[in-house]
Each structure stands twice: as structure tokens, then as C-alpha cells.
Coordinates of C-alpha atoms in Angstrom, one line a residue:
M1 CA 0.0 0.0 0.0
S2 CA 0.9 3.5 0.0
L3 CA 0.3 7.1 -0.7
V4 CA 1.8 10.1 -2.2
A5 CA 4.5 12.4 -3.2
Y6 CA 4.1 10.3 -5.4
S7 CA 4.1 6.6 -5.4
D8 CA 0.9 4.7 -4.7
S9 CA 0.4 1.3 -3.3
E10 CA -1.0 0.2 -6.6
E11 CA 2.2 1.5 -8.1
E12 CA 4.7 0.2 -5.6
T13 CA 3.3 -3.3 -5.7
A14 CA 3.6 -3.4 -9.5
P15 CA 5.9 -6.2 -11.0
G16 CA 9.5 -5.4 -10.6
K17 CA 9.1 -2.8 -7.8
L18 CA 9.7 -5.3 -4.9
P19 CA 11.4 -8.6 -4.4
P20 CA 9.5 -11.4 -6.2
V21 CA 6.8 -12.5 -3.8
A22 CA 3.7 -14.4 -4.6
L23 CA 0.4 -12.9 -3.8
E24 CA -1.0 -16.3 -2.9
S25 CA -1.5 -17.0 0.8
E26 CA 1.3 -19.5 0.9
G27 CA 3.8 -16.9 0.1
Y28 CA 7.0 -17.1 -2.0
R29 CA 10.1 -18.5 -0.3
N30 CA 8.3 -17.8 3.0
E31 CA 7.8 -14.1 2.2
W32 CA 4.5 -12.3 2.0
L33 CA 3.7 -8.9 0.4
S34 CA 1.9 -7.0 3.1
Y35 CA 0.5 -3.6 4.0
V36 CA -1.9 -1.7 6.2
Y37 CA -4.8 0.3 4.9
I38 CA -8.3 1.6 5.3
P39 CA -10.9 0.4 2.8
V40 CA -13.2 3.0 1.2
P41 CA -16.6 1.4 0.5
L42 CA -17.7 3.7 -2.3
D43 CA -19.4 2.7 -5.5
L44 CA -18.1 5.0 -8.3
E45 CA -19.2 2.9 -11.2
D46 CA -21.6 5.5 -12.5
L47 CA -18.9 8.1 -12.5
R48 CA -16.5 5.9 -14.4
R49 CA -19.0 5.1 -17.1
R50 CA -19.6 8.8 -17.8
V51 CA -16.0 9.6 -18.6
E52 CA -14.8 9.5 -22.2
T53 CA -11.2 8.4 -22.5
P54 CA -9.2 9.2 -25.7
K55 CA -8.2 6.2 -27.7
A56 CA -4.6 7.1 -27.3
V57 CA -4.8 6.5 -23.5
L58 CA -5.6 3.4 -21.6
L59 CA -7.6 3.8 -18.3
E60 CA -7.6 1.1 -15.7
V61 CA -10.2 1.2 -13.0
I62 CA -9.1 0.3 -9.4
D63 CA -11.8 -1.9 -8.0
H64 CA -11.1 -1.7 -4.3
L65 CA -10.6 1.8 -3.1
H66 CA -8.5 2.3 -0.1
I67 CA -6.3 4.8 1.8
S68 CA -2.9 3.5 2.4
L69 CA -1.2 3.8 5.8
T70 CA 2.1 2.1 5.1
R71 CA 4.4 1.3 2.2
P72 CA 4.3 -2.3 1.0
L73 CA 6.2 -4.6 3.4
V74 CA 7.7 -8.0 2.7
L75 CA 7.1 -10.2 5.8
R76 CA 8.7 -13.5 6.6
K77 CA 6.7 -16.1 8.5
H78 CA 8.2 -15.3 11.9
E79 CA 7.5 -11.6 11.4
Q80 CA 3.7 -12.0 10.9
G81 CA 2.8 -12.4 14.6
P82 CA 4.6 -9.3 15.7
F83 CA 3.3 -7.4 12.7
Y84 CA -0.4 -8.2 13.6
E85 CA 0.3 -7.4 17.3
Q86 CA 1.7 -3.9 16.5
V87 CA -1.4 -3.2 14.4
R88 CA -3.7 -4.3 17.2
Q89 CA -1.8 -2.1 19.6
V90 CA -2.2 1.0 17.4
A91 CA -5.9 0.3 16.8
A92 CA -6.5 -0.1 20.6
I93 CA -5.7 3.6 21.2
V94 CA -7.7 5.1 18.4
R95 CA -11.4 6.0 18.4
P96 CA -13.6 5.9 15.3
F97 CA -13.5 9.0 13.0
S98 CA -14.8 10.2 9.7
V99 CA -13.0 10.7 6.4
G100 CA -14.2 13.1 3.8
F101 CA -13.0 14.0 0.3
A102 CA -12.3 17.4 -1.1
R103 CA -12.0 16.7 -4.9
F104 CA -10.6 14.5 -7.6
V105 CA -7.0 15.1 -8.4
C106 CA -4.4 13.9 -10.9
L107 CA -1.4 12.4 -9.3
P108 CA 1.6 11.4 -11.5
S109 CA 3.6 8.5 -10.1
D110 CA 7.2 9.2 -9.2
T111 CA 8.3 5.7 -10.0
S112 CA 6.7 4.9 -13.3
E113 CA 4.9 6.5 -16.3
R114 CA 1.5 5.8 -14.8
V115 CA -0.8 8.7 -13.8
F116 CA -3.4 8.2 -11.1
I117 CA -6.8 9.9 -10.6
A118 CA -7.7 9.9 -7.0
L119 CA -10.1 11.3 -4.4
E120 CA -8.1 13.6 -2.1
V121 CA -8.8 13.5 1.6
N122 CA -9.7 16.6 3.6
A123 CA -11.7 15.6 6.7
G124 CA -9.9 13.1 8.8
W125 CA -6.4 14.0 7.6
H126 CA -5.0 14.5 11.1
E127 CA -6.3 11.2 12.4
L128 CA -4.8 9.4 9.4
A129 CA -1.5 11.2 10.0
E130 CA -1.4 10.1 13.6
L131 CA -2.1 6.5 12.5
V132 CA 0.8 6.6 10.0
C133 CA 3.1 8.1 12.7
A134 CA 2.3 5.3 15.1
L135 CA 2.7 2.6 12.5
N136 CA 6.0 4.1 11.2
E137 CA 7.4 4.1 14.7
R138 CA 6.6 0.5 15.4
F139 CA 7.5 -1.0 12.0
S140 CA 10.7 0.9 11.6
R141 CA 11.8 -0.4 15.0
L142 CA 10.5 -3.9 14.7
L143 CA 10.9 -4.7 11.0
H144 CA 13.4 -2.0 9.9
A145 CA 10.7 -1.0 7.4
R146 CA 10.9 2.2 5.3
E147 CA 8.7 4.8 6.9
Y148 CA 5.7 6.1 5.1
Y149 CA 5.9 9.5 3.4
D150 CA 6.6 12.5 5.6
E151 CA 4.3 14.7 3.7
A152 CA 1.6 12.2 2.8
R153 CA -1.2 13.6 0.6
F154 CA -3.9 11.1 1.7
H155 CA -6.1 9.8 -1.1
A156 CA -8.0 6.9 -2.5
S157 CA -6.9 6.1 -6.0
V158 CA -9.9 5.5 -8.4
A159 CA -8.1 4.8 -11.7
Y160 CA -4.8 5.2 -13.5
L161 CA -3.8 6.1 -17.0
Y162 CA -1.0 4.5 -19.0
G163 CA 0.0 3.7 -22.6
A164 CA 1.1 7.2 -23.8
P165 CA 3.9 9.7 -23.2
R166 CA 3.9 11.0 -19.6
V167 CA 3.1 14.6 -20.6
Y168 CA 0.0 13.5 -22.5
L169 CA -1.1 11.2 -19.6
V170 CA -0.8 14.1 -17.1
R171 CA -2.9 16.4 -19.4
E172 CA -5.6 13.7 -19.8
G173 CA -5.5 12.9 -16.1
E174 CA -6.1 16.6 -15.2
R175 CA -8.9 16.8 -17.8
I176 CA -10.7 13.8 -16.4
A177 CA -10.3 15.0 -12.8
R178 CA -11.8 18.4 -13.8
A179 CA -14.6 16.6 -15.6
W180 CA -15.4 14.4 -12.5
N181 CA -15.3 17.5 -10.3
H182 CA -17.7 19.3 -12.6
S183 CA -20.1 16.4 -12.9
F184 CA -20.2 15.2 -9.3
R185 CA -20.4 16.9 -5.9
V186 CA -17.5 15.2 -4.2
K187 CA -18.8 16.2 -0.8
D188 CA -21.8 13.9 -1.5
I189 CA -19.4 11.0 -2.0
G190 CA -18.7 10.7 1.7
P191 CA -18.0 10.9 4.5
V192 CA -16.8 7.4 5.4
T193 CA -16.8 6.3 9.0
V194 CA -13.5 4.6 9.9
R195 CA -13.9 2.0 12.7
A196 CA -10.8 -0.3 12.0
I197 CA -7.6 -0.6 10.2
Y198 CA -7.0 -3.5 7.8
T199 CA -4.0 -5.6 7.0
K200 CA -3.3 -7.7 3.9
V201 CA -0.6 -10.3 4.2
G202 CA -0.4 -12.3 0.9
Q203 CA -4.1 -12.9 0.3
D204 CA -5.1 -13.0 4.0
I205 CA -7.1 -9.9 5.0
E206 CA -7.7 -9.1 8.7
Y207 CA -8.7 -6.1 10.6
A208 CA -8.2 -4.5 14.0
A209 CA -11.2 -2.6 15.4
F210 CA -10.8 0.7 17.1
H211 CA -11.9 1.0 20.8

């Protein structure tokens, strides 16, 4: 998973970005691709259908919207128990909160030619930042993991563009973001009440509820 400045979890987990780990639950050489996130249960299918994409650009819809709280991690078997325990400890000191969205934005990746279109978070930003800080502290100490971005621009990626020169992709991404902002009241797309943080280790998904 991930967010911003600008890699995205969808980007960082792309082939070739991490050591070769299988996404199946049995792992690859006893390693599992893992991350922490908040699911965003919004149905934007109507919005996606109403956008015309030029033939020169390919647009890929992201089915499961989420807000990333960590970079992707590669866990070994013996690290999974401590990983889950640290997530539970963080969740135990957090109360439910709401996340709202300000607008659609175009976010060029800093690690590839892909350009993302995302819902940018406004309400709930400080609570998300506190979660990231708590997870950073624990995972850097326990797993020597890279910390999440210092200036995270929290968002939920909706789609990404590829298959054309970067300059053209950015121009089209900005056009689509403007079109979505014009056609839809983003404030009506939320807010989303957050009651837990989720983990994905290989294909195993678990959650730790807030108290």
C-alpha cells in the first residue's frame, strides 16, 4: 500500500518494484507482500461510465478503493505475529473517526509512467497522519521498514492512465479530474466512518477494530 508524493500502493506493488513475492496466501520463499490500509466502500461505477477516455490513452479502474497507511512490506513467516500485534496495539488507542473527500486530483507517479486519478482526503487528515506516525514508529523499530511518506497527501486512487507519453497522460488525467469534479459533488461521496484498520498479508485480510 501507499500514498503520495508520489508513489501509490497500486504503483509500488507493481511487478519489478519489490522482491518477487507471490500474492497467494502460501507466500513465496516464505515471504509475503503486506500492507496496512483503510478500505473506502464507495461505488463510483456510474462516474467511471460517464468519462470518455481518448483512444490514445488506456484507463484502468481500481476496483477496491483504499487509503494506504504504510508502504508495502515484505514479511517473513516469523514476522507476521509481531506485525499483527503492533497493528492491534495501534488500533487499541484510536477512536472511530470520519474521512471526507475534497476533490478528484491527478497524481503522476514518481516511480513509473502511470498517472493516477484519486479522491483527495480533507476531513480526517490529522487522524490518518497520527495512524501513520504510530505505524511508522513500530514498523521501523520492529521490522526495519521504510517509513511512510513524511508529507503524505492522503487519497484513494480511483483509476490510473497509461500507454502514452507522460506529458499526455498528465494532461488527460487533469482533464478527467476536472470533468469528474464538474459532474459530481465530491462532498456527496462521503463521509466514510472509519472503525478499524485493515491488513493484507499475501491474500489474507484481517482487521483490528478501534476502541
